[in-house]
Amino acid sequence: MDIELPLRADVVVVGAGVAGSATARELARWRLSVTVLEAGNDLACGATRANSAIVHAGYDPLPGSLKARFNAQGSELFPRWADELGFSYRRNGSMVLAFSESELAGVRRLVDRAQANGIRGVRLLDEAGVRCLEPATGPGVSGALAAETGAICDPYEVALRAAEQASLHGATFRFNERVVRIQHLDAAAAAALDEDGDPQGPLGGRRRPLRYLLETSAGVRYAARAVVNAAGVFADELNNAVSEQKLHVVPRRGEYCLYDVDFGGMFEHTMFQAPSVAGKGVLVTPTVHGNLLVGPNAVEQVSKDDLSTSIDGLHDVLERARATWPGAGGSGIIANFAGLRAANADGSDFVIGEPGDAPGFFNIACFDSPGLSSTPAVARFVASAIAERLNAQENRAFDPCMMRIVPFSEIGESERASRIAHDARWGRIVCRCCEVTEAEIVEALHGPLPVHSLDALKWRTRAMMGRCHAGFCSPEIVKIVARELDTTPERIDKRLPGSPMVASSRFDYPRLARVEARAYLDRSARNAPCNAPFDVAVVGGGAAGIAAARAAAEHGARTVLIDRETRLGGILKQCVHDGFGLHRFGVELTGPEYASREADALAASDVEVLRDATVTALDVSRCDLSDPLLVHVVDGCGARAIAARAAVLATGSRERGLGALNVAGSRPSGVFSAGSAQNFMNLQGCLPGRRAVVLGSGDIGLIMARRMVSQGAEVVGVYELMSRPSGLRRNVVQCLEDFDIPLHLNRTVVRLEGEGRLSAVCIAQVDPETLQPVPGTEERVACDTLLVSIGLLPENEVAKTAGVTLDGVTGGARVDSRLSTDVPGVFACGNALHVHDLVDHASAEGERAGSFAAAFALGEKDAQRSATVPVEAGAGVRYVVPQEIDVASGRGESLALSLRVAQAVREPRFVVEAIDQVGRCRTIKRAKTMVAVPAEMVQIGLSASDAAGSVSVRVRVESGEMESNARVPRAAPPREGGA
């Protein structure tokens, strides 16, 4: 029987991290056939993907070491590589902080070491110098080293661009092929494998013999003349199979916390802590994409595959970071992750080049910090050594520069319009957090290197990397992947092989996705751009936005409603349960029915509707109030600015993701925000999983628990951090009690388990007072799905572009009684203002905002904000909206104070009182109800004139029995489903 011959290559590179990919790129300078074998299903699955992303200046390594040599050379090469390959790179400088005299002495030694290593631009700063450059630095700093050549980059992007260039020059990349065996070829075996080949080969001249035979986990064999060992933490195993010069790699785990872009400007420099007996401390650094990164610690472990974070490790990282940044804590975190560094157990230096007894075998081993910084220099060194070993000829066709298509988020309006004119898919922003378009996702799916998972797509495009952490965009991106690759969602992996996005889907899912895509292109071709000036522009087509647009038009204003989706209704479209509309229509409706009624009423009005359109910014830099605002819009017709005299922001809300809780563990598939799971089920016909845990008792979570059971899944239980459910009482009864789904109070998820798909969550009891997990109370709950329902946050990215002041408690705009923000002509309503539990209230609020915006735009008397009185949240009240009452222009005008209590109260009495200049209080309204809970908004009607003559208005709970642990009685009045 014939034995299949191995595939042959001049060079086999093992590992497609930044070292392997960069070396493949440098090998393209020579006439060599190159194959890259990667154990994972994507580039950079190891240390490259999860590190600090720092290009070190070179002051730290021991003089004379390989680290010192290659760090200095690599740091110098990085700007050139960034220009040639087009990856993100910023020279932001770095500091090493000292907080004591002994640490300051250590910093001085680093300054001396920098000089020995030939590093320029390193100097010593005193305390004043540190605070001048970085005023947010923590107390007690006594000085610092400052290195002007320190920089930051995106390590994955470095690997990707290098690999793409290598691929375009002929290199072959093979994924899911772990090298399981490597051996020397003797002369006879090498000659037999070479005898039918071209004697000249790509090398030119006399060809060097085949030296190594490799076998992979896929059962494929490769014969190579040279091997590059860039296998990360597995590099010692590869080396030790061919050489007696043994290596021993110790996996060292480093854990990180990633903060939202709102924190990205906290520091300009990369902030290190001075080395001490306890280690190097943790760093705090901006990223090239605008986030803030904190970490890592350094924990040696046995496993070379375990990339999970730990509860203690994440706590330790944040605790140690507070020396640099006192604000380091849970607020603002959107993700945590861990990476493994390949530390040298027998020393502290890199292992680079050929062992003496294994010619043609080139190590890039023990490549821990500053490995990333050293990569360009090491890759050049190794590639040149291989070319010399193989007597390779120069590849005169090699072009070091690659054309980079600048991301949509980084280009101006004219360039956006140009791209959209070429392909309408550039006008469809799929990931709103990072402004990633459908065209960019499609381009990545059909790029030089294959995409085998959703995370690979995420790293290539940055879609799903924003603050919502894929809550909004993952259902849409799954549709694009299914369509382009002709597959179904249960065959799409999130990260690793065996990490399916959902449990099941419709058999015709890809066909339906293609039909939807064609319909979008048809609409874009037919639609005419909407550029005429308007009186009022309403941003957002949910319940509040529809109501605002209709009210503005009825007031006589020429109105345009701009919505990112094809069908109006916002979140209502996926809320197929009933319970909506009892206040507004006097009948219970499903979400789609409610949306349909509102959309039908809008269609009968004189409102121009712009669908499939994303508002990216609101420009309010006008010289006079008679000048228009400019609403910047992107859609399939182009990118342009629409003029309007007033704008209503009805942009809705987003779900808090699991990252906000900084939960430890692995990063498996099967974790959904409740709204995302609702989208998959109700709009796409997918079943997210078969055995689910629900974290949080918000209304969507409760409703989804019932929905999962109705579709045949098992719901193990709903776990709530607080002492009472956070959803409406009606939903607790109808969704949990009626379906025998257990509700566990004072519980939270502290850890995830699962390599591919989620296999279990770790639940801990929570102290009712501190709301912190109680050590020793953890229990493991097996499941394949976690639905997260831990609250909604107003979506106000457009408001930020206009400079609107946001409230620290609600997260929405601060408004007066006419729903006007502090930016003239800009109004806010609905969940963008504060989260509503009833959609009816959101619609009513939208009507007020639309009417007031129209009055402003039409120049009506008293329509502009004038004298206002602040409204304060008093005892027992968490917040009140509006935050001000316009007592001048709004005389006699009725208004509603919307508020939430700080904790549950039985039979509360609310007191609204006016406070005069000398502090005297005058009661202007009293109201009472059977029970008040934080989940349900309370509304109190007033007249604006009631506040006349006061300097402030305060709302407080006068009396009532506080209920920190008791449950609301079942006899509480029923309320309809959430907004």
Tab-separated table of N, CA and C in Angstrom, residues 180-297:
chain	number	residue	atom	x	y	z
A	180	VAL	N	2.143	17.414	16.962
A	180	VAL	CA	2.146	16.385	18.001
A	180	VAL	C	3.425	15.537	17.964
A	181	ARG	N	4.188	15.655	16.858
A	181	ARG	CA	5.423	14.871	16.761
A	181	ARG	C	6.380	15.587	15.820
A	182	ILE	N	7.659	15.608	16.178
A	182	ILE	CA	8.697	16.159	15.305
A	182	ILE	C	9.934	15.298	15.452
A	183	GLN	N	10.598	15.019	14.334
A	183	GLN	CA	11.792	14.179	14.378
A	183	GLN	C	12.779	14.597	13.296
A	184	HIS	N	14.057	14.268	13.565
A	184	HIS	CA	15.087	14.470	12.546
A	184	HIS	C	14.875	13.485	11.409
A	185	LEU	N	15.143	13.916	10.204
A	185	LEU	CA	15.176	13.002	9.059
A	185	LEU	C	16.612	12.593	8.807
A	186	ASP	N	16.832	11.279	8.679
A	186	ASP	CA	18.188	10.865	8.308
A	186	ASP	C	18.394	11.129	6.823
A	187	ALA	N	19.627	10.985	6.378
A	187	ALA	CA	19.972	11.367	5.007
A	187	ALA	C	19.188	10.570	3.980
A	188	ALA	N	19.000	9.255	4.238
A	188	ALA	CA	18.294	8.419	3.264
A	188	ALA	C	16.831	8.836	3.152
A	189	ALA	N	16.175	9.076	4.295
A	189	ALA	CA	14.766	9.468	4.259
A	189	ALA	C	14.597	10.827	3.603
A	190	ALA	N	15.523	11.731	3.899
A	190	ALA	CA	15.443	13.062	3.298
A	190	ALA	C	15.627	12.984	1.795
A	191	ALA	N	16.553	12.169	1.350
A	191	ALA	CA	16.810	12.040	-0.089
A	191	ALA	C	15.610	11.427	-0.797
A	192	ALA	N	14.960	10.438	-0.140
A	192	ALA	CA	13.801	9.796	-0.755
A	192	ALA	C	12.651	10.780	-0.924
A	193	LEU	N	12.471	11.636	0.063
A	193	LEU	CA	11.390	12.620	-0.013
A	193	LEU	C	11.683	13.703	-1.030
A	194	ASP	N	12.973	13.943	-1.293
A	194	ASP	CA	13.365	15.042	-2.182
A	194	ASP	C	13.555	14.613	-3.623
A	195	GLU	N	13.593	13.259	-3.893
A	195	GLU	CA	14.082	12.801	-5.181
A	195	GLU	C	13.200	13.188	-6.355
A	196	ASP	N	11.877	13.386	-6.107
A	196	ASP	CA	11.023	13.768	-7.227
A	196	ASP	C	10.778	15.267	-7.293
A	197	GLY	N	11.524	16.018	-6.506
A	197	GLY	CA	11.326	17.466	-6.493
A	197	GLY	C	12.224	18.159	-7.497
A	198	ASP	N	11.982	19.438	-7.666
A	198	ASP	CA	12.808	20.291	-8.522
A	198	ASP	C	14.162	20.475	-7.848
A	199	PRO	N	15.272	20.030	-8.478
A	199	PRO	CA	16.578	20.131	-7.830
A	199	PRO	C	16.975	21.568	-7.525
A	200	GLN	N	16.449	22.516	-8.285
A	200	GLN	CA	16.766	23.909	-7.968
A	200	GLN	C	15.837	24.437	-6.887
A	201	GLY	N	14.515	24.124	-7.064
A	201	GLY	CA	13.548	24.573	-6.072
A	201	GLY	C	13.496	26.086	-5.991
A	202	PRO	N	12.746	26.599	-5.066
A	202	PRO	CA	12.616	28.051	-4.926
A	202	PRO	C	13.861	28.697	-4.361
A	203	LEU	N	14.766	27.867	-3.808
A	203	LEU	CA	15.941	28.469	-3.191
A	203	LEU	C	16.927	28.979	-4.224
A	204	GLY	N	16.956	28.355	-5.356
A	204	GLY	CA	17.997	28.683	-6.325
A	204	GLY	C	19.302	28.040	-5.877
A	205	GLY	N	20.188	27.773	-6.811
A	205	GLY	CA	21.458	27.170	-6.452
A	205	GLY	C	21.248	25.765	-5.922
A	206	ARG	N	22.168	25.313	-5.075
A	206	ARG	CA	22.093	23.951	-4.534
A	206	ARG	C	21.140	23.919	-3.354
A	207	ARG	N	20.145	23.026	-3.447
A	207	ARG	CA	19.132	22.983	-2.417
A	207	ARG	C	19.649	22.274	-1.175
A	208	ARG	N	19.289	22.803	0.003
A	208	ARG	CA	19.641	22.183	1.276
A	208	ARG	C	18.701	21.028	1.545
A	209	PRO	N	19.150	20.030	2.257
A	209	PRO	CA	18.326	18.822	2.447
A	209	PRO	C	17.164	19.076	3.396
A	210	LEU	N	16.130	18.223	3.250
A	210	LEU	CA	15.057	18.201	4.237
A	210	LEU	C	15.614	17.661	5.550
A	211	ARG	N	15.281	18.298	6.658
A	211	ARG	CA	15.880	17.914	7.944
A	211	ARG	C	14.864	17.394	8.960
A	212	TYR	N	13.613	17.887	8.880
A	212	TYR	CA	12.659	17.573	9.949
A	212	TYR	C	11.330	17.090	9.377
A	213	LEU	N	10.727	16.145	10.071
A	213	LEU	CA	9.403	15.633	9.737
A	213	LEU	C	8.472	15.950	10.907
A	214	LEU	N	7.392	16.654	10.612
A	214	LEU	CA	6.431	17.046	11.637
A	214	LEU	C	5.085	16.404	11.346
A	215	GLU	N	4.372	16.008	12.384
A	215	GLU	CA	3.023	15.472	12.253
A	215	GLU	C	2.098	16.293	13.140
A	216	THR	N	0.906	16.590	12.629
A	216	THR	CA	-0.016	17.441	13.370
A	216	THR	C	-1.225	16.659	13.867
A	217	SER	N	-2.008	17.307	14.699
A	217	SER	CA	-3.207	16.693	15.264
A	217	SER	C	-4.231	16.367	14.193
A	218	ALA	N	-4.113	16.991	13.028
A	218	ALA	CA	-5.017	16.696	11.916
A	218	ALA	C	-4.569	15.473	11.125
A	219	GLY	N	-3.453	14.830	11.530
A	219	GLY	CA	-2.947	13.655	10.844
A	219	GLY	C	-2.139	13.960	9.602
A	220	VAL	N	-1.764	15.223	9.431
A	220	VAL	CA	-0.991	15.630	8.252
A	220	VAL	C	0.482	15.689	8.635
A	221	ARG	N	1.337	15.231	7.687
A	221	ARG	CA	2.782	15.286	7.917
A	221	ARG	C	3.411	16.341	7.015
A	222	TYR	N	4.455	16.973	7.540
A	222	TYR	CA	5.179	18.027	6.822
A	222	TYR	C	6.669	17.748	6.921
A	223	ALA	N	7.338	17.841	5.795
A	223	ALA	CA	8.799	17.730	5.760
A	223	ALA	C	9.366	19.129	5.509
A	224	ALA	N	10.374	19.507	6.295
A	224	ALA	CA	10.898	20.877	6.213
A	224	ALA	C	12.416	20.883	6.240
A	225	ARG	N	12.985	21.878	5.575
A	225	ARG	CA	14.437	22.080	5.619
A	225	ARG	C	14.833	22.873	6.859
A	226	ALA	N	13.883	23.686	7.334
A	226	ALA	CA	14.131	24.435	8.561
A	226	ALA	C	12.808	24.576	9.301
A	227	VAL	N	12.900	24.681	10.624
A	227	VAL	CA	11.716	24.825	11.477
A	227	VAL	C	11.919	26.029	12.378
A	228	VAL	N	10.871	26.848	12.515
A	228	VAL	CA	10.875	27.945	13.485
A	228	VAL	C	9.947	27.552	14.625
A	229	ASN	N	10.493	27.482	15.808
A	229	ASN	CA	9.725	27.099	16.981
A	229	ASN	C	9.225	28.353	17.686
A	230	ALA	N	8.011	28.777	17.324
A	230	ALA	CA	7.391	29.941	17.953
A	230	ALA	C	6.107	29.491	18.639
A	231	ALA	N	6.202	28.383	19.374
A	231	ALA	CA	5.030	27.717	19.927
A	231	ALA	C	4.650	28.203	21.317
A	232	GLY	N	5.177	29.340	21.756
A	232	GLY	CA	4.753	29.922	23.024
A	232	GLY	C	5.064	29.043	24.213
A	233	VAL	N	4.058	28.771	25.041
A	233	VAL	CA	4.284	27.976	26.249
A	233	VAL	C	4.591	26.520	25.918
A	234	PHE	N	4.368	26.110	24.680
A	234	PHE	CA	4.681	24.746	24.267
A	234	PHE	C	6.036	24.647	23.572
A	235	ALA	N	6.780	25.729	23.511
A	235	ALA	CA	8.046	25.738	22.776
A	235	ALA	C	9.057	24.777	23.375
A	236	ASP	N	9.021	24.577	24.703
A	236	ASP	CA	9.990	23.661	25.315
A	236	ASP	C	9.757	22.232	24.843
A	237	GLU	N	8.506	21.814	24.664
A	237	GLU	CA	8.217	20.455	24.232
A	237	GLU	C	8.747	20.207	22.829
A	238	LEU	N	8.614	21.188	21.966
A	238	LEU	CA	9.103	21.048	20.599
A	238	LEU	C	10.633	20.984	20.588
A	239	ASN	N	11.257	21.903	21.314
A	239	ASN	CA	12.721	21.923	21.383
A	239	ASN	C	13.272	20.621	21.951
A	240	ASN	N	12.663	20.150	23.029
A	240	ASN	CA	13.192	18.982	23.723
A	240	ASN	C	13.029	17.696	22.933
A	241	ALA	N	12.187	17.719	21.890
A	241	ALA	CA	12.028	16.543	21.034
A	241	ALA	C	13.167	16.395	20.040
A	242	VAL	N	13.923	17.491	19.785
A	242	VAL	CA	14.978	17.419	18.776
A	242	VAL	C	16.354	17.767	19.318
A	243	SER	N	16.428	18.247	20.558
A	243	SER	CA	17.711	18.719	21.085
A	243	SER	C	17.939	18.215	22.501
A	244	GLU	N	19.196	17.974	22.805
A	244	GLU	CA	19.585	17.627	24.169
A	244	GLU	C	19.772	18.863	25.032
A	245	GLN	N	19.754	20.030	24.418
A	245	GLN	CA	19.834	21.288	25.181
A	245	GLN	C	18.413	21.656	25.621
A	246	LYS	N	18.041	21.076	26.746
A	246	LYS	CA	16.646	21.108	27.164
A	246	LYS	C	16.209	22.492	27.642
A	247	LEU	N	14.930	22.770	27.382
A	247	LEU	CA	14.280	23.979	27.888
A	247	LEU	C	13.169	23.587	28.846
A	248	HIS	N	12.858	24.501	29.750
A	248	HIS	CA	11.743	24.300	30.670
A	248	HIS	C	10.979	25.602	30.759
A	249	VAL	N	9.771	25.623	30.149
A	249	VAL	CA	8.926	26.813	30.163
A	249	VAL	C	7.932	26.731	31.311
A	250	VAL	N	7.827	27.814	32.054
A	250	VAL	CA	6.837	27.910	33.126
A	250	VAL	C	5.722	28.830	32.662
A	251	PRO	N	4.484	28.336	32.568
A	251	PRO	CA	3.369	29.230	32.217
A	251	PRO	C	3.089	30.190	33.373
A	252	ARG	N	3.091	31.452	33.082
A	252	ARG	CA	2.850	32.473	34.105
A	252	ARG	C	1.614	33.272	33.696
A	253	ARG	N	0.564	33.135	34.497
A	253	ARG	CA	-0.705	33.777	34.163
A	253	ARG	C	-0.707	35.233	34.595
A	254	GLY	N	-1.180	36.084	33.687
A	254	GLY	CA	-1.375	37.493	34.004
A	254	GLY	C	-2.822	37.869	33.762
A	255	GLU	N	-3.464	38.490	34.758
A	255	GLU	CA	-4.877	38.834	34.660
A	255	GLU	C	-5.046	40.345	34.489
A	256	TYR	N	-6.053	40.732	33.713
A	256	TYR	CA	-6.266	42.130	33.355
A	256	TYR	C	-7.738	42.508	33.525
A	257	CYS	N	-7.965	43.795	33.745
A	257	CYS	CA	-9.302	44.385	33.700
A	257	CYS	C	-9.299	45.485	32.645
A	258	LEU	N	-10.293	45.448	31.766
A	258	LEU	CA	-10.402	46.425	30.682
A	258	LEU	C	-11.554	47.372	30.979
A	259	TYR	N	-11.270	48.680	30.899
A	259	TYR	CA	-12.267	49.707	31.184
A	259	TYR	C	-12.836	50.301	29.904
A	260	ASP	N	-14.025	50.844	30.045
A	260	ASP	CA	-14.734	51.513	28.955
A	260	ASP	C	-13.913	52.695	28.426
A	261	VAL	N	-14.206	53.091	27.199
A	261	VAL	CA	-13.489	54.216	26.587
A	261	VAL	C	-13.713	55.522	27.340
A	262	ASP	N	-14.750	55.597	28.154
A	262	ASP	CA	-14.951	56.798	28.964
A	262	ASP	C	-13.778	57.034	29.911
A	263	PHE	N	-13.000	55.988	30.186
A	263	PHE	CA	-11.866	56.090	31.101
A	263	PHE	C	-10.532	56.181	30.358
A	264	GLY	N	-10.580	56.115	29.030
A	264	GLY	CA	-9.346	56.055	28.252
A	264	GLY	C	-8.454	57.267	28.393
A	265	GLY	N	-9.028	58.425	28.709
A	265	GLY	CA	-8.224	59.632	28.845
A	265	GLY	C	-7.710	59.883	30.239
A	266	MET	N	-7.864	58.910	31.130
A	266	MET	CA	-7.418	59.103	32.507
A	266	MET	C	-5.907	59.316	32.579
A	267	PHE	N	-5.170	58.573	31.757
A	267	PHE	CA	-3.708	58.705	31.696
A	267	PHE	C	-3.283	58.760	30.238
A	268	GLU	N	-2.257	59.547	29.960
A	268	GLU	CA	-1.665	59.593	28.629
A	268	GLU	C	-0.543	58.567	28.521
A	269	HIS	N	0.287	58.494	29.555
A	269	HIS	CA	1.424	57.575	29.558
A	269	HIS	C	1.004	56.182	30.033
A	270	THR	N	1.852	55.205	29.707
A	270	THR	CA	1.750	53.895	30.342
A	270	THR	C	2.406	53.993	31.704
A	271	MET	N	1.633	53.689	32.762
A	271	MET	CA	2.072	53.928	34.123
A	271	MET	C	2.462	52.615	34.790
A	272	PHE	N	3.777	52.417	34.968
A	272	PHE	CA	4.288	51.254	35.683
A	272	PHE	C	4.519	51.615	37.147
A	273	GLN	N	4.678	50.593	37.966
A	273	GLN	CA	5.089	50.785	39.348
A	273	GLN	C	6.520	50.280	39.507
A	274	ALA	N	7.256	50.899	40.396
A	274	ALA	CA	8.663	50.546	40.569
A	274	ALA	C	8.799	49.106	41.031
A	275	PRO	N	9.795	48.382	40.519
A	275	PRO	CA	10.031	47.011	40.990
A	275	PRO	C	10.352	47.011	42.484
A	276	SER	N	9.851	45.977	43.171
A	276	SER	CA	10.120	45.825	44.602
A	276	SER	C	10.245	44.350	44.908
A	277	VAL	N	10.423	44.011	46.184
A	277	VAL	CA	10.535	42.603	46.567
A	277	VAL	C	9.240	41.864	46.263
A	278	ALA	N	8.135	42.610	46.167
A	278	ALA	CA	6.838	41.989	45.871
A	278	ALA	C	6.602	41.828	44.383
A	279	GLY	N	7.527	42.294	43.554
A	279	GLY	CA	7.354	42.194	42.115
A	279	GLY	C	7.339	43.555	41.448
A	280	LYS	N	6.910	43.585	40.190
A	280	LYS	CA	6.915	44.823	39.414
A	280	LYS	C	5.641	45.640	39.588
A	281	GLY	N	4.676	45.129	40.327
A	281	GLY	CA	3.430	45.851	40.431
A	281	GLY	C	2.613	45.706	39.164
A	282	VAL	N	1.485	46.377	39.106
A	282	VAL	CA	0.633	46.324	37.921
A	282	VAL	C	0.717	47.654	37.184
A	283	LEU	N	0.359	47.626	35.920
A	283	LEU	CA	0.398	48.859	35.139
A	283	LEU	C	-1.012	49.356	34.889
A	284	VAL	N	-1.099	50.633	34.586
A	284	VAL	CA	-2.335	51.275	34.160
A	284	VAL	C	-1.991	52.011	32.871
A	285	THR	N	-2.674	51.662	31.788
A	285	THR	CA	-2.281	52.220	30.498
A	285	THR	C	-3.476	52.459	29.591
A	286	PRO	N	-3.430	53.524	28.811
A	286	PRO	CA	-4.428	53.651	27.739
A	286	PRO	C	-4.141	52.617	26.656
A	287	THR	N	-5.129	52.309	25.856
A	287	THR	CA	-4.927	51.425	24.715
A	287	THR	C	-5.064	52.239	23.431
A	288	VAL	N	-4.605	51.674	22.333
A	288	VAL	CA	-4.680	52.390	21.060
A	288	VAL	C	-6.115	52.573	20.591
A	289	HIS	N	-7.038	51.834	21.194
A	289	HIS	CA	-8.437	51.945	20.802
A	289	HIS	C	-9.251	52.775	21.782
A	290	GLY	N	-8.567	53.436	22.745
A	290	GLY	CA	-9.248	54.385	23.602
A	290	GLY	C	-9.731	53.870	24.929
A	291	ASN	N	-9.469	52.604	25.252
A	291	ASN	CA	-9.844	52.068	26.554
A	291	ASN	C	-8.752	52.332	27.575
A	292	LEU	N	-8.964	51.864	28.791
A	292	LEU	CA	-7.947	51.889	29.830
A	292	LEU	C	-7.762	50.458	30.302
A	293	LEU	N	-6.511	50.025	30.423
A	293	LEU	CA	-6.177	48.647	30.782
A	293	LEU	C	-5.416	48.631	32.093
A	294	VAL	N	-5.799	47.714	32.985
A	294	VAL	CA	-5.152	47.568	34.291
A	294	VAL	C	-4.710	46.121	34.442
A	295	GLY	N	-3.452	45.920	34.884
A	295	GLY	CA	-2.916	44.578	35.106
A	295	GLY	C	-1.476	44.534	34.644
A	296	PRO	N	-0.836	43.389	34.630
A	296	PRO	CA	-1.313	42.109	35.130
A	296	PRO	C	-0.671	41.759	36.470
A	297	ASN	N	-1.168	40.695	37.093
A	297	ASN	CA	-0.414	40.039	38.156
A	297	ASN	C	0.471	38.984	37.501
